[in-house]
């Protein structure tokens, strides 16, 4: 569980993402995360590039965690990222979305 003093970490706006990225998420109805998603981002040194392994059912929100980690690392380090997806159709959708 997230401590009360870090409850703002549930809001996407708390993660230092550019305004255009936040607006895109907001237009899709994504304003905040589930507690488990924020916990994934706060565990260890995952935001500094350390490994993270997590498992959740289909449609639980795993992709949001991956997207936020990728976006933060790419924007902060100016390095490339590799996102592996299970189907070509999903890969094409994410390519357009992330562009």
Coordinates of N, CA and C in Angstrom, one line a residue:
X1 N 0.8 -1.2 0.0 CA 0.0 0.0 0.0 C 0.9 1.3 0.0
X2 N 0.3 2.3 -0.6 CA 1.1 3.6 -0.7 C 0.8 4.4 0.6
X3 N 1.8 4.9 1.2 CA 1.6 5.7 2.4 C 0.8 7.0 2.1
X4 N 0.0 7.5 3.0 CA -0.8 8.7 2.8 C 0.0 9.8 2.2
X5 N 1.3 10.0 2.7 CA 2.1 11.1 2.3 C 2.5 11.0 0.8
X6 N 2.3 9.8 0.2 CA 2.7 9.6 -1.2 C 1.5 9.3 -2.1
X7 N 0.3 9.6 -1.6 CA -0.9 9.3 -2.3 C -1.0 10.1 -3.6
X8 N -0.3 11.2 -3.7 CA -0.3 12.0 -5.0 C 0.4 11.2 -6.1
X9 N 1.2 10.2 -5.7 CA 1.9 9.3 -6.7 C 0.9 8.5 -7.6
X10 N -0.3 8.5 -7.2 CA -1.3 7.8 -8.0 C -1.7 8.6 -9.2
X11 N -1.5 9.9 -9.2 CA -1.8 10.8 -10.3 C -0.7 10.8 -11.3
X12 N -1.0 10.7 -12.6 CA 0.0 10.7 -13.6 C 0.8 12.0 -13.6
X13 N 0.1 13.0 -13.3 CA 0.8 14.3 -13.3 C 1.9 14.4 -12.3
X14 N 2.0 13.5 -11.4 CA 3.1 13.5 -10.4 C 4.4 12.9 -10.8
X15 N 4.4 12.4 -12.0 CA 5.6 11.6 -12.5 C 6.5 12.4 -13.4
X16 N 6.3 13.7 -13.6 CA 7.2 14.5 -14.4 C 7.1 14.3 -15.9
X17 N 6.0 13.9 -16.3 CA 5.8 13.6 -17.8 C 5.5 15.0 -18.5
X18 N 5.8 15.1 -19.7 CA 5.5 16.4 -20.4 C 4.0 16.6 -20.6
X19 N 3.7 17.8 -20.7 CA 2.2 18.2 -20.8 C 1.5 17.4 -21.9
X20 N 2.2 17.3 -23.1 CA 1.5 16.7 -24.2 C 1.2 15.2 -23.9
X21 N 2.1 14.5 -23.2 CA 1.9 13.1 -22.8 C 0.7 13.0 -21.8
X22 N 0.7 13.9 -20.8 CA -0.4 13.9 -19.9 C -1.7 14.2 -20.6
X23 N -1.7 15.1 -21.5 CA -3.0 15.4 -22.2 C -3.5 14.3 -23.0
X24 N -2.5 13.5 -23.6 CA -2.9 12.3 -24.4 C -3.6 11.3 -23.4
X25 N -2.9 11.0 -22.3 CA -3.5 10.1 -21.4 C -4.8 10.5 -20.8
X26 N -4.9 11.8 -20.5 CA -6.2 12.4 -20.0 C -7.3 12.3 -21.0
X27 N -7.0 12.5 -22.3 CA -8.0 12.3 -23.4 C -8.5 10.9 -23.5
X28 N -7.7 10.0 -23.0 CA -8.1 8.6 -23.0 C -8.8 8.2 -21.7
X29 N -8.9 9.1 -20.8 CA -9.5 8.9 -19.5 C -8.6 8.4 -18.4
X30 N -7.3 8.4 -18.7 CA -6.3 7.9 -17.7 C -5.7 9.1 -17.0
X31 N -6.2 9.3 -15.8 CA -5.7 10.4 -14.9 C -4.8 9.9 -13.8
X32 N -5.2 8.8 -13.3 CA -4.4 8.2 -12.2 C -4.2 6.7 -12.4
X33 N -3.3 6.2 -11.6 CA -3.0 4.8 -11.6 C -3.6 4.0 -10.5
X34 N -3.6 2.7 -10.6 CA -4.0 1.9 -9.5 C -2.8 1.9 -8.5
X35 N -3.1 1.6 -7.2 CA -2.0 1.5 -6.3 C -0.8 0.6 -6.7
X36 N -1.2 -0.6 -7.2 CA -0.1 -1.5 -7.5 C 0.8 -1.0 -8.6
X37 N 0.2 -0.2 -9.5 CA 1.0 0.4 -10.6 C 2.0 1.4 -10.1
X38 N 1.5 2.3 -9.2 CA 2.4 3.2 -8.6 C 3.5 2.5 -7.7
X39 N 3.1 1.5 -7.0 CA 4.1 0.7 -6.2 C 5.2 0.1 -7.1
X40 N 4.8 -0.3 -8.3 CA 5.8 -0.9 -9.3 C 6.8 0.2 -9.6
X41 N 6.4 1.4 -9.8 CA 7.3 2.5 -10.2 C 8.1 3.0 -9.1
X42 N 7.7 2.8 -7.8 CA 8.4 3.3 -6.7 C 9.3 2.2 -6.1
X43 N 9.2 1.0 -6.5 CA 10.0 -0.1 -5.9 C 11.5 0.0 -6.3
X44 N 12.4 -0.2 -5.3 CA 13.8 -0.2 -5.6 C 14.2 1.0 -6.4
X45 N 15.0 0.7 -7.4 CA 15.6 1.8 -8.3 C 15.1 1.6 -9.7
X46 N 13.8 1.2 -9.9 CA 13.3 0.9 -11.2 C 13.3 2.2 -12.1
X47 N 13.1 3.3 -11.5 CA 13.1 4.6 -12.3 C 14.5 4.9 -12.8
X48 N 15.5 4.3 -12.1 CA 16.9 4.6 -12.5 C 17.4 3.5 -13.5
X49 N 16.5 2.7 -13.9 CA 16.9 1.7 -14.9 C 17.1 0.3 -14.4
X50 N 16.9 0.0 -13.1 CA 17.0 -1.3 -12.6 C 15.8 -2.2 -13.0
X51 N 16.0 -3.5 -12.9 CA 15.0 -4.4 -13.4 C 13.7 -4.4 -12.6
X52 N 12.6 -4.8 -13.3 CA 11.3 -4.9 -12.6 C 10.6 -6.1 -13.3
X53 N 10.2 -7.0 -12.5 CA 9.4 -8.1 -13.0 C 8.0 -8.1 -12.2
X54 N 7.0 -8.0 -13.0 CA 5.6 -8.0 -12.3 C 4.7 -8.8 -13.2
X55 N 3.7 -9.3 -12.5 CA 2.7 -10.1 -13.2 C 1.3 -9.7 -12.8
X56 N 0.4 -9.6 -13.8 CA -1.0 -9.3 -13.5 C -1.8 -9.8 -14.6
X57 N -3.1 -10.0 -14.3 CA -4.0 -10.6 -15.3 C -4.1 -9.7 -16.6
X58 N -4.6 -10.2 -17.7 CA -4.9 -9.5 -18.9 C -5.8 -8.3 -18.6
X59 N -5.5 -7.2 -19.1 CA -6.3 -5.9 -19.0 C -6.2 -5.3 -17.6
X60 N -5.2 -5.7 -16.8 CA -5.1 -5.2 -15.4 C -4.3 -3.8 -15.4
X61 N -3.6 -3.5 -16.4 CA -2.8 -2.3 -16.5 C -1.3 -2.4 -16.6
X62 N -0.8 -3.5 -16.9 CA 0.6 -3.7 -17.0 C 1.2 -2.8 -18.1
X63 N 0.6 -2.6 -19.2 CA 1.1 -1.8 -20.2 C 1.4 -0.3 -19.8
X64 N 0.5 0.2 -19.0 CA 0.7 1.6 -18.5 C 2.0 1.7 -17.7
X65 N 2.3 0.7 -16.9 CA 3.5 0.7 -16.1 C 4.7 0.7 -17.1
X66 N 4.7 -0.2 -18.1 CA 5.8 -0.3 -19.0 C 5.9 1.0 -19.8
X67 N 4.8 1.6 -20.3 CA 4.8 2.9 -21.0 C 5.4 4.0 -20.2
X68 N 5.0 4.1 -19.0 CA 5.6 5.2 -18.1 C 7.1 5.0 -17.9
X69 N 7.5 3.8 -17.7 CA 8.9 3.5 -17.5 C 9.7 3.9 -18.8
X70 N 9.2 3.5 -19.9 CA 9.8 3.7 -21.2 C 9.9 5.2 -21.5
X71 N 8.7 5.9 -21.3 CA 8.7 7.3 -21.6 C 9.6 8.1 -20.7
X72 N 9.7 7.8 -19.4 CA 10.5 8.5 -18.5 C 12.0 8.3 -18.9
X73 N 12.4 7.1 -19.1 CA 13.8 6.8 -19.5 C 14.2 7.4 -20.8
X74 N 13.3 7.3 -21.8 CA 13.7 7.9 -23.1 C 13.8 9.4 -23.0
X75 N 12.9 10.1 -22.3 CA 12.9 11.5 -22.2 C 14.0 12.0 -21.4
X76 N 14.4 11.3 -20.3 CA 15.4 11.7 -19.4 C 16.8 11.4 -19.9
X77 N 17.0 10.3 -20.6 CA 18.3 9.9 -21.0 C 18.6 10.1 -22.5
X78 N 17.5 10.3 -23.2 CA 17.6 10.5 -24.7 C 18.2 9.2 -25.4
X79 N 17.9 8.1 -24.7 CA 18.3 6.8 -25.3 C 17.1 6.1 -25.8
X80 N 17.3 5.1 -26.7 CA 16.2 4.4 -27.3 C 15.7 3.3 -26.3
X81 N 14.5 2.8 -26.6 CA 13.9 1.8 -25.8 C 13.3 0.7 -26.7
X82 N 13.3 -0.5 -26.2 CA 12.7 -1.6 -26.9 C 11.5 -2.1 -26.2
X83 N 10.4 -2.1 -26.9 CA 9.1 -2.6 -26.3 C 8.7 -3.9 -27.1
X84 N 8.7 -5.0 -26.4 CA 8.3 -6.2 -27.1 C 6.8 -6.5 -26.8
X85 N 6.1 -6.7 -27.9 CA 4.6 -7.0 -27.7 C 4.3 -8.3 -28.4
X86 N 3.2 -9.0 -28.0 CA 2.9 -10.3 -28.5 C 2.4 -10.5 -29.9
X87 N 1.8 -9.4 -30.4 CA 1.1 -9.5 -31.7 C 1.5 -8.3 -32.6
X88 N 1.6 -8.5 -33.9 CA 1.9 -7.4 -34.8 C 0.8 -6.3 -34.7
X89 N -0.4 -6.7 -34.6 CA -1.5 -5.6 -34.5 C -1.3 -4.8 -33.3
X90 N -1.0 -5.4 -32.2 CA -0.7 -4.6 -30.9 C 0.5 -3.7 -31.1
X91 N 1.5 -4.2 -31.7 CA 2.7 -3.4 -32.0 C 2.5 -2.2 -32.8
X92 N 1.7 -2.4 -33.9 CA 1.3 -1.3 -34.8 C 0.5 -0.2 -34.0
X93 N -0.4 -0.7 -33.2 CA -1.3 0.2 -32.4 C -0.4 1.0 -31.4
X94 N 0.5 0.4 -30.8 CA 1.4 1.1 -29.8 C 2.3 2.0 -30.5
X95 N 2.8 1.6 -31.7 CA 3.7 2.5 -32.4 C 3.0 3.8 -32.7
X96 N 1.8 3.8 -33.2 CA 1.1 5.0 -33.5 C 0.8 5.8 -32.3
X97 N 0.4 5.1 -31.2 CA 0.1 5.7 -30.0 C 1.3 6.4 -29.4
X98 N 2.4 5.8 -29.3 CA 3.6 6.4 -28.7 C 4.2 7.5 -29.5
X99 N 4.0 7.4 -30.9 CA 4.5 8.5 -31.7 C 3.8 9.8 -31.4

